[in-house]
Amino acid sequence: MALIFHYHPLSSFCQKVLIALHENGVPFEARIVNLGDPDARAAYLKVSPMGKIPALQDGERSIIETSIQIEYVEQHYPGAAPLLPGEPDMQLQARLWDRLFDLYVELPMQKIVGDRLRPEGERDPRGVAEAREGLKAAYAMIDGRLAGRTWAAGEAFSIADCAAAPGLFFTSMLEPFGAFPNLTAYFERLLARPSFDRALREARPFFQYFPYYDAMPARFRDWGA
Ligand SMILES: N[C@@H](CCC(=O)N[C@@H](CS)C(=O)NCC(=O)O)C(=O)O
């Protein structure tokens, strides 16, 4: 029985796992979740109790949390391109950078984007300003890390790069990379990666719903067209 992937193509955390699946050509059945529909949401809570996307289903087993999903796929559906290095210290680095991208790129991005969706009067300008400051600090950290490295964990594409690509895609439109040449070059390498290109092509019809679509450059709007 094929893996079932519950997701939405526009979601950055979903793209993280999609990249991992595409990297190794892992077969799966894609099911789009509409969290805005109360019935669909109630049904989905049985798969993912916190209602977060994505989730993987393997038979009776539900696997939540993107990093664990990628590790699960590595263990149970290994491919030619391991996303967790075998050497213990390298593996720790890959896991560390996966965490850093989730916590310090993805989460501020969610804060800034989520705030724009709030009604007037319920916004949190201070929280958004802190998220923007946090992003700038993360950019400096990533720029330093990528000096002399091709990918975040070293010379091989890893789980850390799966986490980096979608987050940086969206933050590049919220807080430009500016004077960080290693980060800028790294982002271009991520965009050129076939697995990420494929995820972006699938997301393109939904880009119009990104709350900062007005800030989206033409090359992203027309991705793969
Ligand atoms: N820590 C979670 C984060 C997943 C997450 O935040 N997903 C977002 C979409 S990108 C979501 O489900 N948002 C809907 C909600 O919070 O109601 C993971 O790595 O799986």
PDB file of C-alpha atoms and ligand atoms in Angstrom:
ATOM      1  CA  MET A   1       0.000   0.000   0.000  1.00  0.00           C
ATOM      2  CA  ALA A   2       1.376   3.411  -0.991  1.00  0.00           C
ATOM      3  CA  LEU A   3       2.172   6.110   1.526  1.00  0.00           C
ATOM      4  CA  ILE A   4      -0.538   8.749   1.788  1.00  0.00           C
ATOM      5  CA  PHE A   5       0.656  12.338   2.058  1.00  0.00           C
ATOM      6  CA  HIS A   6      -1.875  14.785   3.542  1.00  0.00           C
ATOM      7  CA  TYR A   7      -0.808  18.276   2.607  1.00  0.00           C
ATOM      8  CA  HIS A   8      -1.396  21.520   0.783  1.00  0.00           C
ATOM      9  CA  PRO A   9       0.936  22.544  -2.059  1.00  0.00           C
ATOM     10  CA  LEU A  10       1.252  26.156  -0.829  1.00  0.00           C
ATOM     11  CA  SER A  11       2.325  25.195   2.695  1.00  0.00           C
ATOM     12  CA  SER A  12       6.041  25.573   3.324  1.00  0.00           C
ATOM     13  CA  PHE A  13       6.206  22.739   5.863  1.00  0.00           C
ATOM     14  CA  CYS A  14       4.465  20.498   3.339  1.00  0.00           C
ATOM     15  CA  GLN A  15       6.953  21.508   0.663  1.00  0.00           C
ATOM     16  CA  LYS A  16       9.776  20.506   3.027  1.00  0.00           C
ATOM     17  CA  VAL A  17       8.575  16.884   3.046  1.00  0.00           C
ATOM     18  CA  LEU A  18       7.626  16.958  -0.657  1.00  0.00           C
ATOM     19  CA  ILE A  19      11.232  17.865  -1.464  1.00  0.00           C
ATOM     20  CA  ALA A  20      12.420  14.876   0.562  1.00  0.00           C
ATOM     21  CA  LEU A  21       9.969  12.528  -1.179  1.00  0.00           C
ATOM     22  CA  HIS A  22      10.949  13.834  -4.621  1.00  0.00           C
ATOM     23  CA  GLU A  23      14.681  13.620  -3.829  1.00  0.00           C
ATOM     24  CA  ASN A  24      14.399   9.858  -3.608  1.00  0.00           C
ATOM     25  CA  GLY A  25      11.465   9.284  -5.952  1.00  0.00           C
ATOM     26  CA  VAL A  26       9.407   7.789  -3.113  1.00  0.00           C
ATOM     27  CA  PRO A  27       5.927   6.862  -4.421  1.00  0.00           C
ATOM     28  CA  PHE A  28       2.975   8.328  -2.511  1.00  0.00           C
ATOM     29  CA  GLU A  29      -0.677   9.181  -2.896  1.00  0.00           C
ATOM     30  CA  ALA A  30      -1.212  12.940  -2.502  1.00  0.00           C
ATOM     31  CA  ARG A  31      -4.297  14.144  -0.614  1.00  0.00           C
ATOM     32  CA  ILE A  32      -4.921  17.868  -0.328  1.00  0.00           C
ATOM     33  CA  VAL A  33      -6.286  18.901   3.079  1.00  0.00           C
ATOM     34  CA  ASN A  34      -8.650  21.847   3.325  1.00  0.00           C
ATOM     35  CA  LEU A  35      -8.290  22.968   6.934  1.00  0.00           C
ATOM     36  CA  GLY A  36     -10.841  25.731   6.302  1.00  0.00           C
ATOM     37  CA  ASP A  37     -13.620  23.181   5.873  1.00  0.00           C
ATOM     38  CA  PRO A  38     -14.950  22.095   9.326  1.00  0.00           C
ATOM     39  CA  ASP A  39     -15.781  18.516   8.241  1.00  0.00           C
ATOM     40  CA  ALA A  40     -12.450  18.046   6.511  1.00  0.00           C
ATOM     41  CA  ARG A  41     -10.674  19.500   9.547  1.00  0.00           C
ATOM     42  CA  ALA A  42     -12.519  17.189  11.966  1.00  0.00           C
ATOM     43  CA  ALA A  43     -11.609  14.168   9.830  1.00  0.00           C
ATOM     44  CA  TYR A  44      -8.014  15.314   9.569  1.00  0.00           C
ATOM     45  CA  LEU A  45      -7.655  15.636  13.373  1.00  0.00           C
ATOM     46  CA  LYS A  46      -7.827  11.829  13.501  1.00  0.00           C
ATOM     47  CA  VAL A  47      -4.656  11.738  11.396  1.00  0.00           C
ATOM     48  CA  SER A  48      -2.867  14.726  12.944  1.00  0.00           C
ATOM     49  CA  PRO A  49      -4.167  15.608  16.433  1.00  0.00           C
ATOM     50  CA  MET A  50      -2.813  19.183  16.413  1.00  0.00           C
ATOM     51  CA  GLY A  51      -4.366  19.771  12.999  1.00  0.00           C
ATOM     52  CA  LYS A  52      -0.999  20.635  11.443  1.00  0.00           C
ATOM     53  CA  ILE A  53      -0.095  19.771   7.892  1.00  0.00           C
ATOM     54  CA  PRO A  54       1.523  17.749   6.509  1.00  0.00           C
ATOM     55  CA  ALA A  55       0.962  14.223   7.811  1.00  0.00           C
ATOM     56  CA  LEU A  56       2.091  10.932   6.364  1.00  0.00           C
ATOM     57  CA  GLN A  57       0.005   7.792   6.618  1.00  0.00           C
ATOM     58  CA  ASP A  58       1.533   4.385   6.171  1.00  0.00           C
ATOM     59  CA  GLY A  59      -1.253   1.835   6.524  1.00  0.00           C
ATOM     60  CA  GLU A  60      -2.675   2.244  10.017  1.00  0.00           C
ATOM     61  CA  ARG A  61       0.210   4.421  11.125  1.00  0.00           C
ATOM     62  CA  SER A  62       0.131   8.237  11.084  1.00  0.00           C
ATOM     63  CA  ILE A  63       3.427  10.062  11.134  1.00  0.00           C
ATOM     64  CA  ILE A  64       3.336  13.710  12.179  1.00  0.00           C
ATOM     65  CA  GLU A  65       6.031  16.410  12.385  1.00  0.00           C
ATOM     66  CA  THR A  66       7.981  17.049   9.213  1.00  0.00           C
ATOM     67  CA  SER A  67      11.445  16.128  10.505  1.00  0.00           C
ATOM     68  CA  ILE A  68      10.141  12.804  11.801  1.00  0.00           C
ATOM     69  CA  GLN A  69       8.323  12.187   8.512  1.00  0.00           C
ATOM     70  CA  ILE A  70      11.585  12.621   6.614  1.00  0.00           C
ATOM     71  CA  GLU A  71      13.406  10.327   9.040  1.00  0.00           C
ATOM     72  CA  TYR A  72      10.587   7.776   8.761  1.00  0.00           C
ATOM     73  CA  VAL A  73      10.827   7.769   4.981  1.00  0.00           C
ATOM     74  CA  GLU A  74      14.611   7.346   5.254  1.00  0.00           C
ATOM     75  CA  GLN A  75      14.164   4.328   7.512  1.00  0.00           C
ATOM     76  CA  HIS A  76      11.306   2.624   5.733  1.00  0.00           C
ATOM     77  CA  TYR A  77      11.620   3.743   2.096  1.00  0.00           C
ATOM     78  CA  PRO A  78      15.348   4.412   1.653  1.00  0.00           C
ATOM     79  CA  GLY A  79      16.498   5.769  -1.683  1.00  0.00           C
ATOM     80  CA  ALA A  80      19.747   6.439  -3.470  1.00  0.00           C
ATOM     81  CA  ALA A  81      20.182   9.896  -1.917  1.00  0.00           C
ATOM     82  CA  PRO A  82      20.153   9.657   1.908  1.00  0.00           C
ATOM     83  CA  LEU A  83      19.004  12.904   3.514  1.00  0.00           C
ATOM     84  CA  LEU A  84      20.574  12.009   6.868  1.00  0.00           C
ATOM     85  CA  PRO A  85      24.316  11.513   6.608  1.00  0.00           C
ATOM     86  CA  GLY A  86      25.585   8.191   7.984  1.00  0.00           C
ATOM     87  CA  GLU A  87      28.540   9.670   9.843  1.00  0.00           C
ATOM     88  CA  PRO A  88      27.290  10.570  13.352  1.00  0.00           C
ATOM     89  CA  ASP A  89      28.696  14.091  13.614  1.00  0.00           C
ATOM     90  CA  MET A  90      27.546  15.002  10.095  1.00  0.00           C
ATOM     91  CA  GLN A  91      24.145  13.595  10.966  1.00  0.00           C
ATOM     92  CA  LEU A  92      23.991  15.784  14.055  1.00  0.00           C
ATOM     93  CA  GLN A  93      24.829  18.797  11.906  1.00  0.00           C
ATOM     94  CA  ALA A  94      22.063  17.948   9.434  1.00  0.00           C
ATOM     95  CA  ARG A  95      19.559  17.568  12.259  1.00  0.00           C
ATOM     96  CA  LEU A  96      20.741  20.743  13.955  1.00  0.00           C
ATOM     97  CA  TRP A  97      20.309  22.802  10.779  1.00  0.00           C
ATOM     98  CA  ASP A  98      16.930  21.237  10.121  1.00  0.00           C
ATOM     99  CA  ARG A  99      15.891  22.517  13.565  1.00  0.00           C
ATOM    100  CA  LEU A 100      17.462  25.936  13.024  1.00  0.00           C
ATOM    101  CA  PHE A 101      15.612  26.471   9.738  1.00  0.00           C
ATOM    102  CA  ASP A 102      12.298  25.348  11.241  1.00  0.00           C
ATOM    103  CA  LEU A 103      12.621  27.440  14.381  1.00  0.00           C
ATOM    104  CA  TYR A 104      14.322  30.592  13.149  1.00  0.00           C
ATOM    105  CA  VAL A 105      13.134  30.894   9.535  1.00  0.00           C
ATOM    106  CA  GLU A 106       9.806  29.064   9.281  1.00  0.00           C
ATOM    107  CA  LEU A 107       8.315  30.226  12.572  1.00  0.00           C
ATOM    108  CA  PRO A 108       9.022  33.972  12.120  1.00  0.00           C
ATOM    109  CA  MET A 109       7.694  33.612   8.579  1.00  0.00           C
ATOM    110  CA  GLN A 110       4.454  32.116   9.930  1.00  0.00           C
ATOM    111  CA  LYS A 111       4.188  34.963  12.432  1.00  0.00           C
ATOM    112  CA  ILE A 112       4.585  37.687   9.789  1.00  0.00           C
ATOM    113  CA  VAL A 113       2.260  36.033   7.272  1.00  0.00           C
ATOM    114  CA  GLY A 114      -0.307  35.050   9.898  1.00  0.00           C
ATOM    115  CA  ASP A 115      -0.464  38.581  11.199  1.00  0.00           C
ATOM    116  CA  ARG A 116      -1.477  39.895   7.787  1.00  0.00           C
ATOM    117  CA  LEU A 117      -4.448  37.527   7.825  1.00  0.00           C
ATOM    118  CA  ARG A 118      -5.728  38.905  11.140  1.00  0.00           C
ATOM    119  CA  PRO A 119      -8.537  41.448  11.191  1.00  0.00           C
ATOM    120  CA  GLU A 120      -7.597  45.082  11.784  1.00  0.00           C
ATOM    121  CA  GLY A 121      -7.374  45.689  15.545  1.00  0.00           C
ATOM    122  CA  GLU A 122      -6.158  42.139  16.277  1.00  0.00           C
ATOM    123  CA  ARG A 123      -2.740  42.582  14.749  1.00  0.00           C
ATOM    124  CA  ASP A 124       0.505  42.315  16.696  1.00  0.00           C
ATOM    125  CA  PRO A 125       2.984  44.897  15.311  1.00  0.00           C
ATOM    126  CA  ARG A 126       5.491  44.313  18.094  1.00  0.00           C
ATOM    127  CA  GLY A 127       5.475  40.538  17.552  1.00  0.00           C
ATOM    128  CA  VAL A 128       5.921  41.067  13.815  1.00  0.00           C
ATOM    129  CA  ALA A 129       8.813  43.488  14.376  1.00  0.00           C
ATOM    130  CA  GLU A 130      10.475  40.899  16.643  1.00  0.00           C
ATOM    131  CA  ALA A 131       9.934  38.221  14.011  1.00  0.00           C
ATOM    132  CA  ARG A 132      11.610  40.453  11.403  1.00  0.00           C
ATOM    133  CA  GLU A 133      14.566  41.070  13.728  1.00  0.00           C
ATOM    134  CA  GLY A 134      14.775  37.330  14.348  1.00  0.00           C
ATOM    135  CA  LEU A 135      14.860  36.681  10.604  1.00  0.00           C
ATOM    136  CA  LYS A 136      17.738  39.116  10.136  1.00  0.00           C
ATOM    137  CA  ALA A 137      19.694  37.346  12.896  1.00  0.00           C
ATOM    138  CA  ALA A 138      18.920  33.995  11.236  1.00  0.00           C
ATOM    139  CA  TYR A 139      20.122  35.324   7.865  1.00  0.00           C
ATOM    140  CA  ALA A 140      23.459  36.325   9.417  1.00  0.00           C
ATOM    141  CA  MET A 141      23.787  32.887  11.013  1.00  0.00           C
ATOM    142  CA  ILE A 142      22.958  31.074   7.748  1.00  0.00           C
ATOM    143  CA  ASP A 143      25.277  33.304   5.739  1.00  0.00           C
ATOM    144  CA  GLY A 144      28.141  32.409   8.065  1.00  0.00           C
ATOM    145  CA  ARG A 145      27.310  28.724   7.880  1.00  0.00           C
ATOM    146  CA  LEU A 146      27.221  28.674   4.089  1.00  0.00           C
ATOM    147  CA  ALA A 147      30.652  30.272   3.704  1.00  0.00           C
ATOM    148  CA  GLY A 148      32.617  27.623   1.811  1.00  0.00           C
ATOM    149  CA  ARG A 149      29.766  25.089   1.916  1.00  0.00           C
ATOM    150  CA  THR A 150      27.446  24.001  -0.888  1.00  0.00           C
ATOM    151  CA  TRP A 151      24.658  22.738   1.343  1.00  0.00           C
ATOM    152  CA  ALA A 152      23.777  23.446   4.964  1.00  0.00           C
ATOM    153  CA  ALA A 153      25.242  20.217   6.342  1.00  0.00           C
ATOM    154  CA  GLY A 154      28.204  20.007   3.959  1.00  0.00           C
ATOM    155  CA  GLU A 155      28.658  18.711   0.428  1.00  0.00           C
ATOM    156  CA  ALA A 156      25.563  16.485   0.310  1.00  0.00           C
ATOM    157  CA  PHE A 157      21.985  17.776   0.091  1.00  0.00           C
ATOM    158  CA  SER A 158      20.246  16.825   3.356  1.00  0.00           C
ATOM    159  CA  ILE A 159      17.156  17.151   5.525  1.00  0.00           C
ATOM    160  CA  ALA A 160      18.467  20.607   6.489  1.00  0.00           C
ATOM    161  CA  ASP A 161      18.195  21.821   2.887  1.00  0.00           C
ATOM    162  CA  CYS A 162      14.669  20.367   2.625  1.00  0.00           C
ATOM    163  CA  ALA A 163      13.782  22.566   5.623  1.00  0.00           C
ATOM    164  CA  ALA A 164      15.633  25.609   4.304  1.00  0.00           C
ATOM    165  CA  ALA A 165      14.240  25.895   0.798  1.00  0.00           C
ATOM    166  CA  PRO A 166      10.525  26.626   1.367  1.00  0.00           C
ATOM    167  CA  GLY A 167      11.096  28.838   4.395  1.00  0.00           C
ATOM    168  CA  LEU A 168      13.653  30.973   2.596  1.00  0.00           C
ATOM    169  CA  PHE A 169      11.436  31.095  -0.488  1.00  0.00           C
ATOM    170  CA  PHE A 170       8.714  32.846   1.488  1.00  0.00           C
ATOM    171  CA  THR A 171      10.939  34.944   3.748  1.00  0.00           C
ATOM    172  CA  SER A 172      12.834  36.288   0.705  1.00  0.00           C
ATOM    173  CA  MET A 173       9.629  38.199  -0.051  1.00  0.00           C
ATOM    174  CA  LEU A 174       9.072  39.387   3.519  1.00  0.00           C
ATOM    175  CA  GLU A 175      12.578  40.398   4.521  1.00  0.00           C
ATOM    176  CA  PRO A 176      15.023  40.590   1.592  1.00  0.00           C
ATOM    177  CA  PHE A 177      18.387  38.845   2.060  1.00  0.00           C
ATOM    178  CA  GLY A 178      20.269  42.101   1.433  1.00  0.00           C
ATOM    179  CA  ALA A 179      23.980  41.974   2.078  1.00  0.00           C
ATOM    180  CA  PHE A 180      24.355  38.240   2.659  1.00  0.00           C
ATOM    181  CA  PRO A 181      26.128  36.816  -0.407  1.00  0.00           C
ATOM    182  CA  ASN A 182      26.473  33.222   0.842  1.00  0.00           C
ATOM    183  CA  LEU A 183      22.803  33.070   1.765  1.00  0.00           C
ATOM    184  CA  THR A 184      21.807  34.588  -1.581  1.00  0.00           C
ATOM    185  CA  ALA A 185      23.924  32.092  -3.549  1.00  0.00           C
ATOM    186  CA  TYR A 186      22.647  29.195  -1.409  1.00  0.00           C
ATOM    187  CA  PHE A 187      19.050  30.231  -2.093  1.00  0.00           C
ATOM    188  CA  GLU A 188      19.739  30.193  -5.843  1.00  0.00           C
ATOM    189  CA  ARG A 189      21.159  26.658  -5.538  1.00  0.00           C
ATOM    190  CA  LEU A 190      18.016  25.609  -3.666  1.00  0.00           C
ATOM    191  CA  LEU A 191      15.790  27.109  -6.378  1.00  0.00           C
ATOM    192  CA  ALA A 192      17.733  25.146  -9.015  1.00  0.00           C
ATOM    193  CA  ARG A 193      17.300  21.837  -7.186  1.00  0.00           C
ATOM    194  CA  PRO A 194      14.858  19.670  -9.246  1.00  0.00           C
ATOM    195  CA  SER A 195      12.969  18.454  -6.162  1.00  0.00           C
ATOM    196  CA  PHE A 196      12.249  22.018  -5.031  1.00  0.00           C
ATOM    197  CA  ASP A 197      11.487  23.163  -8.569  1.00  0.00           C
ATOM    198  CA  ARG A 198       8.848  20.423  -8.740  1.00  0.00           C
ATOM    199  CA  ALA A 199       7.299  21.477  -5.411  1.00  0.00           C
ATOM    200  CA  LEU A 200       7.167  25.114  -6.560  1.00  0.00           C
ATOM    201  CA  ARG A 201       5.545  24.189  -9.878  1.00  0.00           C
ATOM    202  CA  GLU A 202       2.830  22.406  -7.974  1.00  0.00           C
ATOM    203  CA  ALA A 203       2.373  25.379  -5.654  1.00  0.00           C
ATOM    204  CA  ARG A 204       2.244  28.015  -8.405  1.00  0.00           C
ATOM    205  CA  PRO A 205      -1.561  27.903  -8.983  1.00  0.00           C
ATOM    206  CA  PHE A 206      -1.948  28.728  -5.274  1.00  0.00           C
ATOM    207  CA  PHE A 207       0.622  31.540  -5.083  1.00  0.00           C
ATOM    208  CA  GLN A 208      -2.171  34.074  -5.557  1.00  0.00           C
ATOM    209  CA  TYR A 209      -3.414  33.146  -2.071  1.00  0.00           C
ATOM    210  CA  PHE A 210      -0.087  33.982  -0.403  1.00  0.00           C
ATOM    211  CA  PRO A 211      -0.941  37.051   1.709  1.00  0.00           C
ATOM    212  CA  TYR A 212       2.177  38.830   0.413  1.00  0.00           C
ATOM    213  CA  TYR A 213       1.512  37.995  -3.247  1.00  0.00           C
ATOM    214  CA  ASP A 214       1.920  41.719  -3.937  1.00  0.00           C
ATOM    215  CA  ALA A 215       5.599  41.328  -2.978  1.00  0.00           C
ATOM    216  CA  MET A 216       6.143  38.211  -5.109  1.00  0.00           C
ATOM    217  CA  PRO A 217       8.650  38.774  -7.949  1.00  0.00           C
ATOM    218  CA  ALA A 218       7.584  37.882 -11.493  1.00  0.00           C
ATOM    219  CA  ARG A 219      10.044  34.997 -11.695  1.00  0.00           C
ATOM    220  CA  PHE A 220       8.232  33.297  -8.800  1.00  0.00           C
ATOM    221  CA  ARG A 221       4.725  34.144 -10.010  1.00  0.00           C
ATOM    222  CA  ASP A 222       5.561  32.519 -13.359  1.00  0.00           C
ATOM    223  CA  TRP A 223       7.549  29.629 -11.928  1.00  0.00           C
ATOM    224  CA  GLY A 224       7.739  26.814 -14.481  1.00  0.00           C
ATOM    225  CA  ALA A 225       5.227  28.481 -16.824  1.00  0.00           C
TER     226      ALA A 225
HETATM  227  N1  LIG B   1       6.155  21.540  13.601  1.00  0.00           N
HETATM  228  C1  LIG B   1       5.232  21.235  12.545  1.00  0.00           C
HETATM  229  C2  LIG B   1       4.764  22.525  11.879  1.00  0.00           C
HETATM  230  C3  LIG B   1       3.727  22.289  10.806  1.00  0.00           C
HETATM  231  C4  LIG B   1       2.949  23.564  10.484  1.00  0.00           C
HETATM  232  O1  LIG B   1       3.084  24.591  11.164  1.00  0.00           O
HETATM  233  N2  LIG B   1       2.116  23.501   9.439  1.00  0.00           N
HETATM  234  C5  LIG B   1       1.286  24.636   9.095  1.00  0.00           C
HETATM  235  C6  LIG B   1       1.240  24.833   7.588  1.00  0.00           C
HETATM  236  S1  LIG B   1       2.795  25.341   6.926  1.00  0.00           S
HETATM  237  C7  LIG B   1      -0.146  24.378   9.534  1.00  0.00           C
HETATM  238  O2  LIG B   1      -0.565  23.244   9.638  1.00  0.00           O
HETATM  239  N3  LIG B   1      -0.908  25.446   9.775  1.00  0.00           N
HETATM  240  C8  LIG B   1      -2.316  25.332  10.036  1.00  0.00           C
HETATM  241  C9  LIG B   1      -2.692  25.619  11.454  1.00  0.00           C
HETATM  242  O3  LIG B   1      -1.805  25.885  12.276  1.00  0.00           O
HETATM  243  O4  LIG B   1      -3.895  25.597  11.717  1.00  0.00           O
HETATM  244  C10 LIG B   1       5.897  20.266  11.561  1.00  0.00           C
HETATM  245  O5  LIG B   1       7.128  20.339  11.377  1.00  0.00           O
HETATM  246  O6  LIG B   1       5.189  19.397  11.008  1.00  0.00           O
END
